[in-house]
Amino acid sequence: MASFLQHAAKSVLKTGTVADEGCVGDIAGWIDTGSYTLNALVSASLYKGFPSNKITGLSGKSGVGKTYFAIQSAKSFLDAHQDNSVVYFDSEAAITTEMLSERGVDTSRISVVGVATIEDFRTKAVQTIKEYANFMSDLSEPRLLIVLDSMGQLSSNKETEDIESGSDKRDMTKSQLLKGAFRALTLLSGEKNVPILLTNHVYDSIGGMFPTTNQAGGTGMVYAASTILVLGKSKEKDGTDVVGAIIRAKTEKSRLSKEQQVVKTLLNFKTGLDKWYGMIEFAEASGAFKKVGTRYEIGDKKVFGKHIMNDPETYFTPDVMEKIEAWVNKEFSYGSSQNTLELVDEVVEDE
């Protein structure tokens, strides 16, 4: 039977393989998010991040920083290798060259494409991935990242036509169009090793016994994405000046790590994501650091948290990082029998 499967995989199934030779759904690689705590949340490792051949969704209410996060993810991807490129589909006309330059993005390796409708995005995204696959001789390493910012802002051809004709009929096609678009993109992304990052806004549904938070555009992203993070924020201040946002990220859906876990990371408006933010809490939870009063006991020293964050490389030694990594592997992976430390009780918006 095994010999038949190998024969069928080549002659009939074409792109199919026997499972011990690998599956199209296997994780081909990882994209560093730029934050250790965020890496832990989405991949159960400090050193991994977003999967390189899957769809990842970033959702949250208006003003939470989804676009900042998407830009930072694009920057991290470009910084990882000189041959990496990004195609950034912008449905909100929000991205400017100045915005990208201010955040340190290499503007010679990112293409910002305006899209208005689901059909337009679907066609351009599929064509881009196929053209990339034809152009590249080796697809083993991800060299292209596709970003859609934002999914919920996309219209449809029907909605556009209704507006032009003055019709006030409700567009019932959008949800199905989104599902269809991502049915096509999910497998293509996996086959060609192209990561896709989506942003989407959420809204509160008041009906029913308990209020719930729903994704805009229906369930298209819910079914397509391997990981969906819900983002919330609070202000980070330097005196009275707001210098950034403390982002609370919660796994609403994850096939790679435990769901409903929450971490914090810092998005500085000038320097981007703080790689080390939240690592003191991780170190304490893992036993690498011991808190004594208002300071942390590290070896024979007692140090304030602020001093640690001012010089993280000194205190987060290889031994400390190894201990934290082992804790992260247990606490954020499926199959852990221990209770995961919830660093934040809930994801909330600024009041």
mmCIF file of C-alpha atoms in Angstrom:
data_model
loop_
_atom_site.group_PDB
_atom_site.id
_atom_site.type_symbol
_atom_site.label_atom_id
_atom_site.label_comp_id
_atom_site.label_asym_id
_atom_site.label_seq_id
_atom_site.Cartn_x
_atom_site.Cartn_y
_atom_site.Cartn_z
ATOM 1 C CA MET A 1 0.000 0.000 0.000
ATOM 2 C CA ALA A 2 2.864 2.358 0.799
ATOM 3 C CA SER A 3 4.267 1.891 -2.714
ATOM 4 C CA PHE A 4 0.840 2.710 -4.184
ATOM 5 C CA LEU A 5 0.668 5.951 -2.168
ATOM 6 C CA GLN A 6 4.077 7.001 -3.441
ATOM 7 C CA HIS A 7 3.013 6.188 -7.015
ATOM 8 C CA ALA A 8 -0.315 8.027 -6.642
ATOM 9 C CA ALA A 9 1.345 11.060 -5.074
ATOM 10 C CA LYS A 10 3.463 11.503 -8.200
ATOM 11 C CA SER A 11 1.159 10.362 -10.991
ATOM 12 C CA VAL A 12 -2.332 11.325 -9.823
ATOM 13 C CA LEU A 13 -2.162 13.735 -6.904
ATOM 14 C CA LYS A 14 0.710 15.660 -8.552
ATOM 15 C CA THR A 15 1.484 18.031 -5.680
ATOM 16 C CA GLY A 16 0.686 15.431 -3.015
ATOM 17 C CA THR A 17 3.323 13.615 -0.986
ATOM 18 C CA VAL A 18 3.412 10.782 1.497
ATOM 19 C CA ALA A 19 3.190 12.329 4.958
ATOM 20 C CA ASP A 20 6.644 11.195 6.080
ATOM 21 C CA GLU A 21 8.066 13.241 3.188
ATOM 22 C CA GLY A 22 6.268 16.340 4.421
ATOM 23 C CA CYS A 23 2.818 17.921 4.110
ATOM 24 C CA VAL A 24 1.791 21.191 2.513
ATOM 25 C CA GLY A 25 0.586 22.296 5.941
ATOM 26 C CA ASP A 26 3.983 21.817 7.606
ATOM 27 C CA ILE A 27 5.502 25.007 8.994
ATOM 28 C CA ALA A 28 8.219 25.952 6.522
ATOM 29 C CA GLY A 29 9.835 28.607 8.704
ATOM 30 C CA TRP A 30 9.234 31.463 11.089
ATOM 31 C CA ILE A 31 9.139 35.252 10.953
ATOM 32 C CA ASP A 32 10.338 37.113 14.021
ATOM 33 C CA THR A 33 7.672 39.543 15.244
ATOM 34 C CA GLY A 34 10.292 41.817 16.781
ATOM 35 C CA SER A 35 9.083 41.055 20.313
ATOM 36 C CA TYR A 36 10.092 38.094 22.473
ATOM 37 C CA THR A 37 6.761 38.023 24.308
ATOM 38 C CA LEU A 38 4.771 38.177 21.074
ATOM 39 C CA ASN A 39 6.891 35.391 19.602
ATOM 40 C CA ALA A 40 6.047 33.302 22.664
ATOM 41 C CA LEU A 41 2.349 34.008 22.293
ATOM 42 C CA VAL A 42 2.051 32.951 18.650
ATOM 43 C CA SER A 43 4.624 30.139 18.461
ATOM 44 C CA ALA A 44 5.400 28.982 22.038
ATOM 45 C CA SER A 45 9.020 30.030 21.553
ATOM 46 C CA LEU A 46 10.998 33.211 22.146
ATOM 47 C CA TYR A 47 12.842 32.693 18.876
ATOM 48 C CA LYS A 48 10.130 31.827 16.339
ATOM 49 C CA GLY A 49 7.149 34.100 15.628
ATOM 50 C CA PHE A 50 4.608 34.090 12.804
ATOM 51 C CA PRO A 51 4.628 30.976 10.572
ATOM 52 C CA SER A 52 6.106 31.674 7.142
ATOM 53 C CA ASN A 53 3.437 29.880 5.102
ATOM 54 C CA LYS A 54 0.241 30.659 6.989
ATOM 55 C CA ILE A 55 -2.279 33.468 7.375
ATOM 56 C CA THR A 56 -2.085 35.518 10.571
ATOM 57 C CA GLY A 57 -4.761 37.986 11.632
ATOM 58 C CA LEU A 58 -4.385 41.099 13.795
ATOM 59 C CA SER A 59 -7.726 42.435 14.977
ATOM 60 C CA GLY A 60 -8.935 45.089 17.369
ATOM 61 C CA LYS A 61 -11.036 48.185 17.710
ATOM 62 C CA SER A 62 -10.286 51.449 15.945
ATOM 63 C CA GLY A 63 -7.149 53.217 17.136
ATOM 64 C CA VAL A 64 -5.584 50.212 18.825
ATOM 65 C CA GLY A 65 -2.495 50.290 16.605
ATOM 66 C CA LYS A 66 -3.131 47.522 14.068
ATOM 67 C CA THR A 67 -1.488 49.481 11.252
ATOM 68 C CA TYR A 68 1.551 50.319 13.404
ATOM 69 C CA PHE A 69 1.824 46.637 14.240
ATOM 70 C CA ALA A 70 1.535 45.599 10.598
ATOM 71 C CA ILE A 71 4.235 48.092 9.570
ATOM 72 C CA GLN A 72 6.507 46.854 12.351
ATOM 73 C CA SER A 73 5.991 43.259 11.216
ATOM 74 C CA ALA A 74 6.870 44.290 7.659
ATOM 75 C CA LYS A 75 10.013 46.031 8.924
ATOM 76 C CA SER A 76 11.072 42.962 10.929
ATOM 77 C CA PHE A 77 10.608 40.806 7.828
ATOM 78 C CA LEU A 78 12.681 43.156 5.651
ATOM 79 C CA ASP A 79 15.400 43.423 8.289
ATOM 80 C CA ALA A 80 15.701 39.627 8.474
ATOM 81 C CA HIS A 81 17.216 39.281 4.968
ATOM 82 C CA GLN A 82 18.377 41.672 2.263
ATOM 83 C CA ASP A 83 16.399 39.805 -0.420
ATOM 84 C CA ASN A 84 13.057 39.982 1.397
ATOM 85 C CA SER A 85 10.223 42.059 -0.061
ATOM 86 C CA VAL A 86 6.758 43.127 1.077
ATOM 87 C CA VAL A 87 3.579 43.772 -0.892
ATOM 88 C CA TYR A 88 1.345 45.898 1.324
ATOM 89 C CA PHE A 89 -2.306 46.059 0.229
ATOM 90 C CA ASP A 90 -3.792 49.242 1.712
ATOM 91 C CA SER A 91 -7.579 49.534 1.645
ATOM 92 C CA GLU A 92 -7.668 52.640 3.856
ATOM 93 C CA ALA A 93 -5.241 54.937 2.000
ATOM 94 C CA ALA A 94 -3.460 55.196 5.340
ATOM 95 C CA ILE A 95 0.139 54.369 4.424
ATOM 96 C CA THR A 96 2.509 57.133 3.342
ATOM 97 C CA THR A 97 6.155 57.093 2.328
ATOM 98 C CA GLU A 98 6.923 59.390 5.247
ATOM 99 C CA MET A 99 5.230 57.018 7.690
ATOM 100 C CA LEU A 100 7.304 54.088 6.450
ATOM 101 C CA SER A 101 10.555 56.048 6.476
ATOM 102 C CA GLU A 102 9.955 57.335 10.001
ATOM 103 C CA ARG A 103 9.631 53.743 11.198
ATOM 104 C CA GLY A 104 12.835 52.626 9.528
ATOM 105 C CA VAL A 105 11.236 50.633 6.706
ATOM 106 C CA ASP A 106 13.366 50.202 3.581
ATOM 107 C CA THR A 107 10.971 51.803 1.091
ATOM 108 C CA SER A 108 12.867 50.349 -1.882
ATOM 109 C CA ARG A 109 11.696 46.852 -0.893
ATOM 110 C CA ILE A 110 8.045 47.464 -0.089
ATOM 111 C CA SER A 111 5.253 48.061 -2.594
ATOM 112 C CA VAL A 112 2.094 49.735 -1.284
ATOM 113 C CA VAL A 113 -0.911 48.831 -3.422
ATOM 114 C CA GLY A 114 -4.293 50.481 -3.029
ATOM 115 C CA VAL A 115 -7.242 48.084 -3.140
ATOM 116 C CA ALA A 116 -10.917 48.946 -2.787
ATOM 117 C CA THR A 117 -12.770 45.680 -3.304
ATOM 118 C CA ILE A 118 -12.485 42.069 -2.227
ATOM 119 C CA GLU A 119 -12.348 40.983 -5.854
ATOM 120 C CA ASP A 120 -9.483 43.382 -6.601
ATOM 121 C CA PHE A 121 -7.460 42.194 -3.608
ATOM 122 C CA ARG A 122 -8.145 38.526 -4.355
ATOM 123 C CA THR A 123 -7.001 38.809 -7.965
ATOM 124 C CA LYS A 124 -3.888 40.868 -7.237
ATOM 125 C CA ALA A 125 -2.832 38.728 -4.258
ATOM 126 C CA VAL A 126 -3.201 35.441 -6.153
ATOM 127 C CA GLN A 127 -1.392 36.833 -9.206
ATOM 128 C CA THR A 128 1.395 38.229 -7.010
ATOM 129 C CA ILE A 129 2.015 34.886 -5.297
ATOM 130 C CA LYS A 130 1.978 32.957 -8.581
ATOM 131 C CA GLU A 131 4.326 35.454 -10.245
ATOM 132 C CA TYR A 132 6.627 35.262 -7.215
ATOM 133 C CA ALA A 133 6.683 31.455 -7.420
ATOM 134 C CA ASN A 134 7.553 31.611 -11.137
ATOM 135 C CA PHE A 135 10.271 34.206 -10.533
ATOM 136 C CA MET A 136 11.980 32.470 -7.608
ATOM 137 C CA SER A 137 14.136 29.403 -8.185
ATOM 138 C CA ASP A 138 14.003 28.398 -4.512
ATOM 139 C CA LEU A 139 10.874 28.635 -2.341
ATOM 140 C CA SER A 140 12.373 26.989 0.747
ATOM 141 C CA GLU A 141 12.898 30.361 2.446
ATOM 142 C CA PRO A 142 10.134 32.990 2.621
ATOM 143 C CA ARG A 143 11.219 36.042 0.647
ATOM 144 C CA LEU A 144 7.809 37.680 0.184
ATOM 145 C CA LEU A 145 5.343 38.913 2.802
ATOM 146 C CA ILE A 146 1.822 39.981 1.865
ATOM 147 C CA VAL A 147 -0.029 42.389 4.154
ATOM 148 C CA LEU A 148 -3.688 43.388 3.882
ATOM 149 C CA ASP A 149 -4.605 46.452 5.935
ATOM 150 C CA SER A 150 -7.482 46.227 6.441
ATOM 151 C CA MET A 151 -9.806 43.396 5.527
ATOM 152 C CA GLY A 152 -12.881 44.996 7.061
ATOM 153 C CA GLN A 153 -12.523 48.105 4.907
ATOM 154 C CA LEU A 154 -12.804 46.218 1.626
ATOM 155 C CA SER A 155 -15.939 46.795 -0.392
ATOM 156 C CA SER A 156 -17.312 44.562 -3.158
ATOM 157 C CA ASN A 157 -18.034 45.169 -6.814
ATOM 158 C CA LYS A 158 -21.744 44.906 -6.084
ATOM 159 C CA GLU A 159 -21.581 47.456 -3.285
ATOM 160 C CA THR A 160 -19.653 49.840 -5.538
ATOM 161 C CA GLU A 161 -22.169 49.400 -8.353
ATOM 162 C CA ASP A 162 -25.093 49.939 -5.963
ATOM 163 C CA ILE A 163 -23.541 53.186 -4.719
ATOM 164 C CA GLU A 164 -23.007 54.421 -8.272
ATOM 165 C CA SER A 165 -26.584 53.554 -9.263
ATOM 166 C CA GLY A 166 -28.108 55.001 -6.104
ATOM 167 C CA SER A 167 -29.416 51.637 -4.878
ATOM 168 C CA ASP A 168 -29.717 51.269 -1.104
ATOM 169 C CA LYS A 169 -29.972 47.470 -1.124
ATOM 170 C CA ARG A 170 -27.863 45.697 1.468
ATOM 171 C CA ASP A 171 -24.858 43.871 0.014
ATOM 172 C CA MET A 172 -25.199 40.203 0.971
ATOM 173 C CA THR A 173 -22.204 39.026 -1.064
ATOM 174 C CA LYS A 174 -19.239 40.304 0.993
ATOM 175 C CA SER A 175 -19.006 37.486 3.522
ATOM 176 C CA GLN A 176 -19.058 34.792 0.836
ATOM 177 C CA LEU A 177 -16.573 36.712 -1.303
ATOM 178 C CA LEU A 178 -14.130 36.940 1.606
ATOM 179 C CA LYS A 179 -14.453 33.245 2.348
ATOM 180 C CA GLY A 180 -13.849 32.443 -1.305
ATOM 181 C CA ALA A 181 -10.815 34.714 -1.484
ATOM 182 C CA PHE A 182 -9.176 33.102 1.507
ATOM 183 C CA ARG A 183 -10.023 29.585 0.391
ATOM 184 C CA ALA A 184 -7.845 30.304 -2.629
ATOM 185 C CA LEU A 185 -5.113 32.103 -0.711
ATOM 186 C CA THR A 186 -4.774 29.667 2.204
ATOM 187 C CA LEU A 187 -3.526 26.716 0.158
ATOM 188 C CA LEU A 188 -1.523 28.924 -2.202
ATOM 189 C CA SER A 189 0.236 30.570 0.733
ATOM 190 C CA GLY A 190 1.137 27.162 2.146
ATOM 191 C CA GLU A 191 2.381 25.752 -1.152
ATOM 192 C CA LYS A 192 4.511 28.753 -2.107
ATOM 193 C CA ASN A 193 5.778 29.577 1.398
ATOM 194 C CA VAL A 194 4.336 33.096 1.409
ATOM 195 C CA PRO A 195 3.145 34.478 4.760
ATOM 196 C CA ILE A 196 0.025 36.649 4.768
ATOM 197 C CA LEU A 197 -0.718 39.163 7.507
ATOM 198 C CA LEU A 198 -4.205 40.649 7.815
ATOM 199 C CA THR A 199 -5.601 43.422 9.953
ATOM 200 C CA ASN A 200 -9.285 43.675 10.732
ATOM 201 C CA HIS A 201 -11.515 45.673 13.029
ATOM 202 C CA VAL A 202 -13.909 44.138 15.518
ATOM 203 C CA TYR A 203 -17.249 45.303 16.817
ATOM 204 C CA ASP A 204 -19.344 44.507 19.867
ATOM 205 C CA SER A 205 -22.492 42.450 19.399
ATOM 206 C CA ILE A 206 -25.009 43.331 22.094
ATOM 207 C CA GLY A 207 -27.659 40.706 21.298
ATOM 208 C CA GLY A 208 -27.924 37.448 23.232
ATOM 209 C CA MET A 209 -27.347 36.665 26.883
ATOM 210 C CA PHE A 210 -23.753 37.925 26.878
ATOM 211 C CA PRO A 211 -22.141 40.620 24.680
ATOM 212 C CA THR A 212 -19.565 39.268 22.244
ATOM 213 C CA THR A 213 -16.854 40.685 19.998
ATOM 214 C CA ASN A 214 -17.144 39.835 16.305
ATOM 215 C CA GLN A 215 -14.795 40.142 13.346
ATOM 216 C CA ALA A 216 -15.863 42.596 10.648
ATOM 217 C CA GLY A 217 -16.706 40.972 7.330
ATOM 218 C CA GLY A 218 -18.073 37.750 8.775
ATOM 219 C CA THR A 219 -16.180 34.540 9.471
ATOM 220 C CA GLY A 220 -13.770 34.608 6.509
ATOM 221 C CA MET A 221 -10.711 35.462 8.582
ATOM 222 C CA VAL A 222 -11.779 33.190 11.439
ATOM 223 C CA TYR A 223 -11.680 30.125 9.200
ATOM 224 C CA ALA A 224 -8.676 31.079 7.064
ATOM 225 C CA ALA A 225 -6.147 32.325 9.621
ATOM 226 C CA SER A 226 -3.948 29.942 11.595
ATOM 227 C CA THR A 227 -3.556 32.596 14.260
ATOM 228 C CA ILE A 228 -5.782 35.512 15.214
ATOM 229 C CA LEU A 229 -4.592 38.030 17.776
ATOM 230 C CA VAL A 230 -6.944 40.525 19.369
ATOM 231 C CA LEU A 231 -5.101 43.712 20.278
ATOM 232 C CA GLY A 232 -5.845 46.246 22.981
ATOM 233 C CA LYS A 233 -3.739 49.106 24.277
ATOM 234 C CA SER A 234 -2.961 51.540 27.044
ATOM 235 C CA LYS A 235 -0.795 54.648 26.845
ATOM 236 C CA GLU A 236 2.925 54.647 27.535
ATOM 237 C CA LYS A 237 4.033 58.018 28.898
ATOM 238 C CA ASP A 238 7.303 59.800 29.519
ATOM 239 C CA GLY A 239 6.143 62.311 32.077
ATOM 240 C CA THR A 240 3.048 63.835 30.514
ATOM 241 C CA ASP A 241 4.039 62.995 26.927
ATOM 242 C CA VAL A 242 2.515 59.932 25.276
ATOM 243 C CA VAL A 243 5.498 58.176 23.667
ATOM 244 C CA GLY A 244 3.941 54.862 22.759
ATOM 245 C CA ALA A 245 1.368 52.228 23.539
ATOM 246 C CA ILE A 246 1.488 49.128 25.680
ATOM 247 C CA ILE A 247 -0.121 46.535 23.438
ATOM 248 C CA ARG A 248 -2.037 43.669 25.004
ATOM 249 C CA ALA A 249 -2.245 40.764 22.589
ATOM 250 C CA LYS A 250 -4.586 37.831 23.125
ATOM 251 C CA THR A 251 -4.774 34.643 21.060
ATOM 252 C CA GLU A 252 -8.382 34.386 19.951
ATOM 253 C CA LYS A 253 -7.435 31.506 17.666
ATOM 254 C CA SER A 254 -4.214 29.550 17.371
ATOM 255 C CA ARG A 255 -3.189 26.244 15.845
ATOM 256 C CA LEU A 256 0.376 26.653 17.081
ATOM 257 C CA SER A 257 0.017 27.702 20.717
ATOM 258 C CA LYS A 258 -2.584 27.821 23.460
ATOM 259 C CA GLU A 259 -5.606 29.999 22.858
ATOM 260 C CA GLN A 260 -6.878 32.727 25.189
ATOM 261 C CA GLN A 261 -3.376 33.588 26.433
ATOM 262 C CA VAL A 262 -2.349 37.225 26.868
ATOM 263 C CA VAL A 263 1.003 39.012 26.773
ATOM 264 C CA LYS A 264 2.154 42.618 26.734
ATOM 265 C CA THR A 265 4.580 44.338 24.409
ATOM 266 C CA LEU A 266 5.564 47.981 23.984
ATOM 267 C CA LEU A 267 5.108 49.848 20.727
ATOM 268 C CA ASN A 268 7.229 52.998 20.841
ATOM 269 C CA PHE A 269 6.047 55.579 18.316
ATOM 270 C CA LYS A 270 9.642 56.423 17.333
ATOM 271 C CA THR A 271 11.551 53.156 17.666
ATOM 272 C CA GLY A 272 8.853 50.545 17.048
ATOM 273 C CA LEU A 273 8.378 47.364 19.062
ATOM 274 C CA ASP A 274 10.501 46.950 22.173
ATOM 275 C CA LYS A 275 12.056 43.512 21.817
ATOM 276 C CA TRP A 276 12.528 43.051 25.565
ATOM 277 C CA TYR A 277 9.307 44.467 26.999
ATOM 278 C CA GLY A 278 7.528 41.941 29.239
ATOM 279 C CA MET A 279 10.586 39.721 29.618
ATOM 280 C CA ILE A 280 11.064 40.590 33.288
ATOM 281 C CA GLU A 281 7.673 39.040 34.041
ATOM 282 C CA PHE A 282 8.646 35.995 31.987
ATOM 283 C CA ALA A 283 11.945 35.708 33.866
ATOM 284 C CA GLU A 284 10.186 35.906 37.225
ATOM 285 C CA ALA A 285 7.546 33.332 36.223
ATOM 286 C CA SER A 286 10.218 30.935 34.963
ATOM 287 C CA GLY A 287 12.292 31.273 38.128
ATOM 288 C CA ALA A 288 15.210 32.907 36.325
ATOM 289 C CA PHE A 289 14.676 36.110 38.350
ATOM 290 C CA LYS A 290 13.394 36.312 41.915
ATOM 291 C CA LYS A 291 11.533 39.412 43.041
ATOM 292 C CA VAL A 292 12.496 40.691 46.466
ATOM 293 C CA GLY A 293 10.489 43.747 47.449
ATOM 294 C CA THR A 294 10.738 46.240 44.602
ATOM 295 C CA ARG A 295 13.887 44.722 43.108
ATOM 296 C CA TYR A 296 14.932 41.521 41.382
ATOM 297 C CA GLU A 297 17.516 39.137 42.741
ATOM 298 C CA ILE A 298 19.853 38.062 39.961
ATOM 299 C CA GLY A 299 22.810 36.039 41.177
ATOM 300 C CA ASP A 300 24.307 38.011 44.052
ATOM 301 C CA LYS A 301 22.777 41.321 42.905
ATOM 302 C CA LYS A 302 19.469 43.035 43.566
ATOM 303 C CA VAL A 303 18.433 45.235 40.665
ATOM 304 C CA PHE A 304 15.465 47.469 39.902
ATOM 305 C CA GLY A 305 13.384 46.491 36.889
ATOM 306 C CA LYS A 306 14.104 49.828 35.204
ATOM 307 C CA HIS A 307 17.847 49.153 35.342
ATOM 308 C CA ILE A 308 17.331 45.729 33.780
ATOM 309 C CA MET A 309 15.346 47.192 30.895
ATOM 310 C CA ASN A 310 17.963 49.901 30.328
ATOM 311 C CA ASP A 311 20.583 47.196 29.718
ATOM 312 C CA PRO A 312 18.735 43.942 28.973
ATOM 313 C CA GLU A 313 21.632 42.131 27.273
ATOM 314 C CA THR A 314 23.615 42.261 30.529
ATOM 315 C CA TYR A 315 20.924 40.585 32.622
ATOM 316 C CA PHE A 316 19.266 38.291 30.095
ATOM 317 C CA THR A 317 22.286 36.031 29.728
ATOM 318 C CA PRO A 318 22.231 32.841 27.621
ATOM 319 C CA ASP A 319 21.518 30.806 30.766
ATOM 320 C CA VAL A 320 18.601 33.072 31.717
ATOM 321 C CA MET A 321 17.192 32.971 28.180
ATOM 322 C CA GLU A 322 17.471 29.182 28.117
ATOM 323 C CA LYS A 323 15.462 28.934 31.334
ATOM 324 C CA ILE A 324 12.796 31.328 30.048
ATOM 325 C CA GLU A 325 12.590 29.462 26.728
ATOM 326 C CA ALA A 326 11.977 26.165 28.533
ATOM 327 C CA TRP A 327 9.181 27.801 30.542
ATOM 328 C CA VAL A 328 7.654 29.365 27.422
ATOM 329 C CA ASN A 329 7.704 25.989 25.623
ATOM 330 C CA LYS A 330 5.685 24.458 28.463
ATOM 331 C CA GLU A 331 3.347 27.313 29.253
ATOM 332 C CA PHE A 332 2.337 28.392 25.752
ATOM 333 C CA SER A 333 2.336 25.009 23.986
ATOM 334 C CA TYR A 334 -0.598 22.660 23.683
ATOM 335 C CA GLY A 335 -0.253 19.684 25.984
ATOM 336 C CA SER A 336 1.047 21.557 29.029
ATOM 337 C CA SER A 337 -0.562 20.309 32.218
ATOM 338 C CA GLN A 338 0.362 23.425 34.158
ATOM 339 C CA ASN A 339 -1.663 26.584 34.444
ATOM 340 C CA THR A 340 -0.319 29.290 32.199
ATOM 341 C CA LEU A 341 0.470 32.602 33.842
ATOM 342 C CA GLU A 342 -1.925 35.212 32.493
ATOM 343 C CA LEU A 343 0.083 38.385 32.445
ATOM 344 C CA VAL A 344 -2.966 40.510 31.712
ATOM 345 C CA ASP A 345 -6.530 39.732 32.740
ATOM 346 C CA GLU A 346 -8.193 41.062 29.624
ATOM 347 C CA VAL A 347 -7.652 43.014 26.460
ATOM 348 C CA VAL A 348 -9.188 46.454 26.741
ATOM 349 C CA GLU A 349 -9.294 49.738 24.887
ATOM 350 C CA ASP A 350 -8.326 53.101 26.309
ATOM 351 C CA GLU A 351 -11.208 54.706 28.095
#
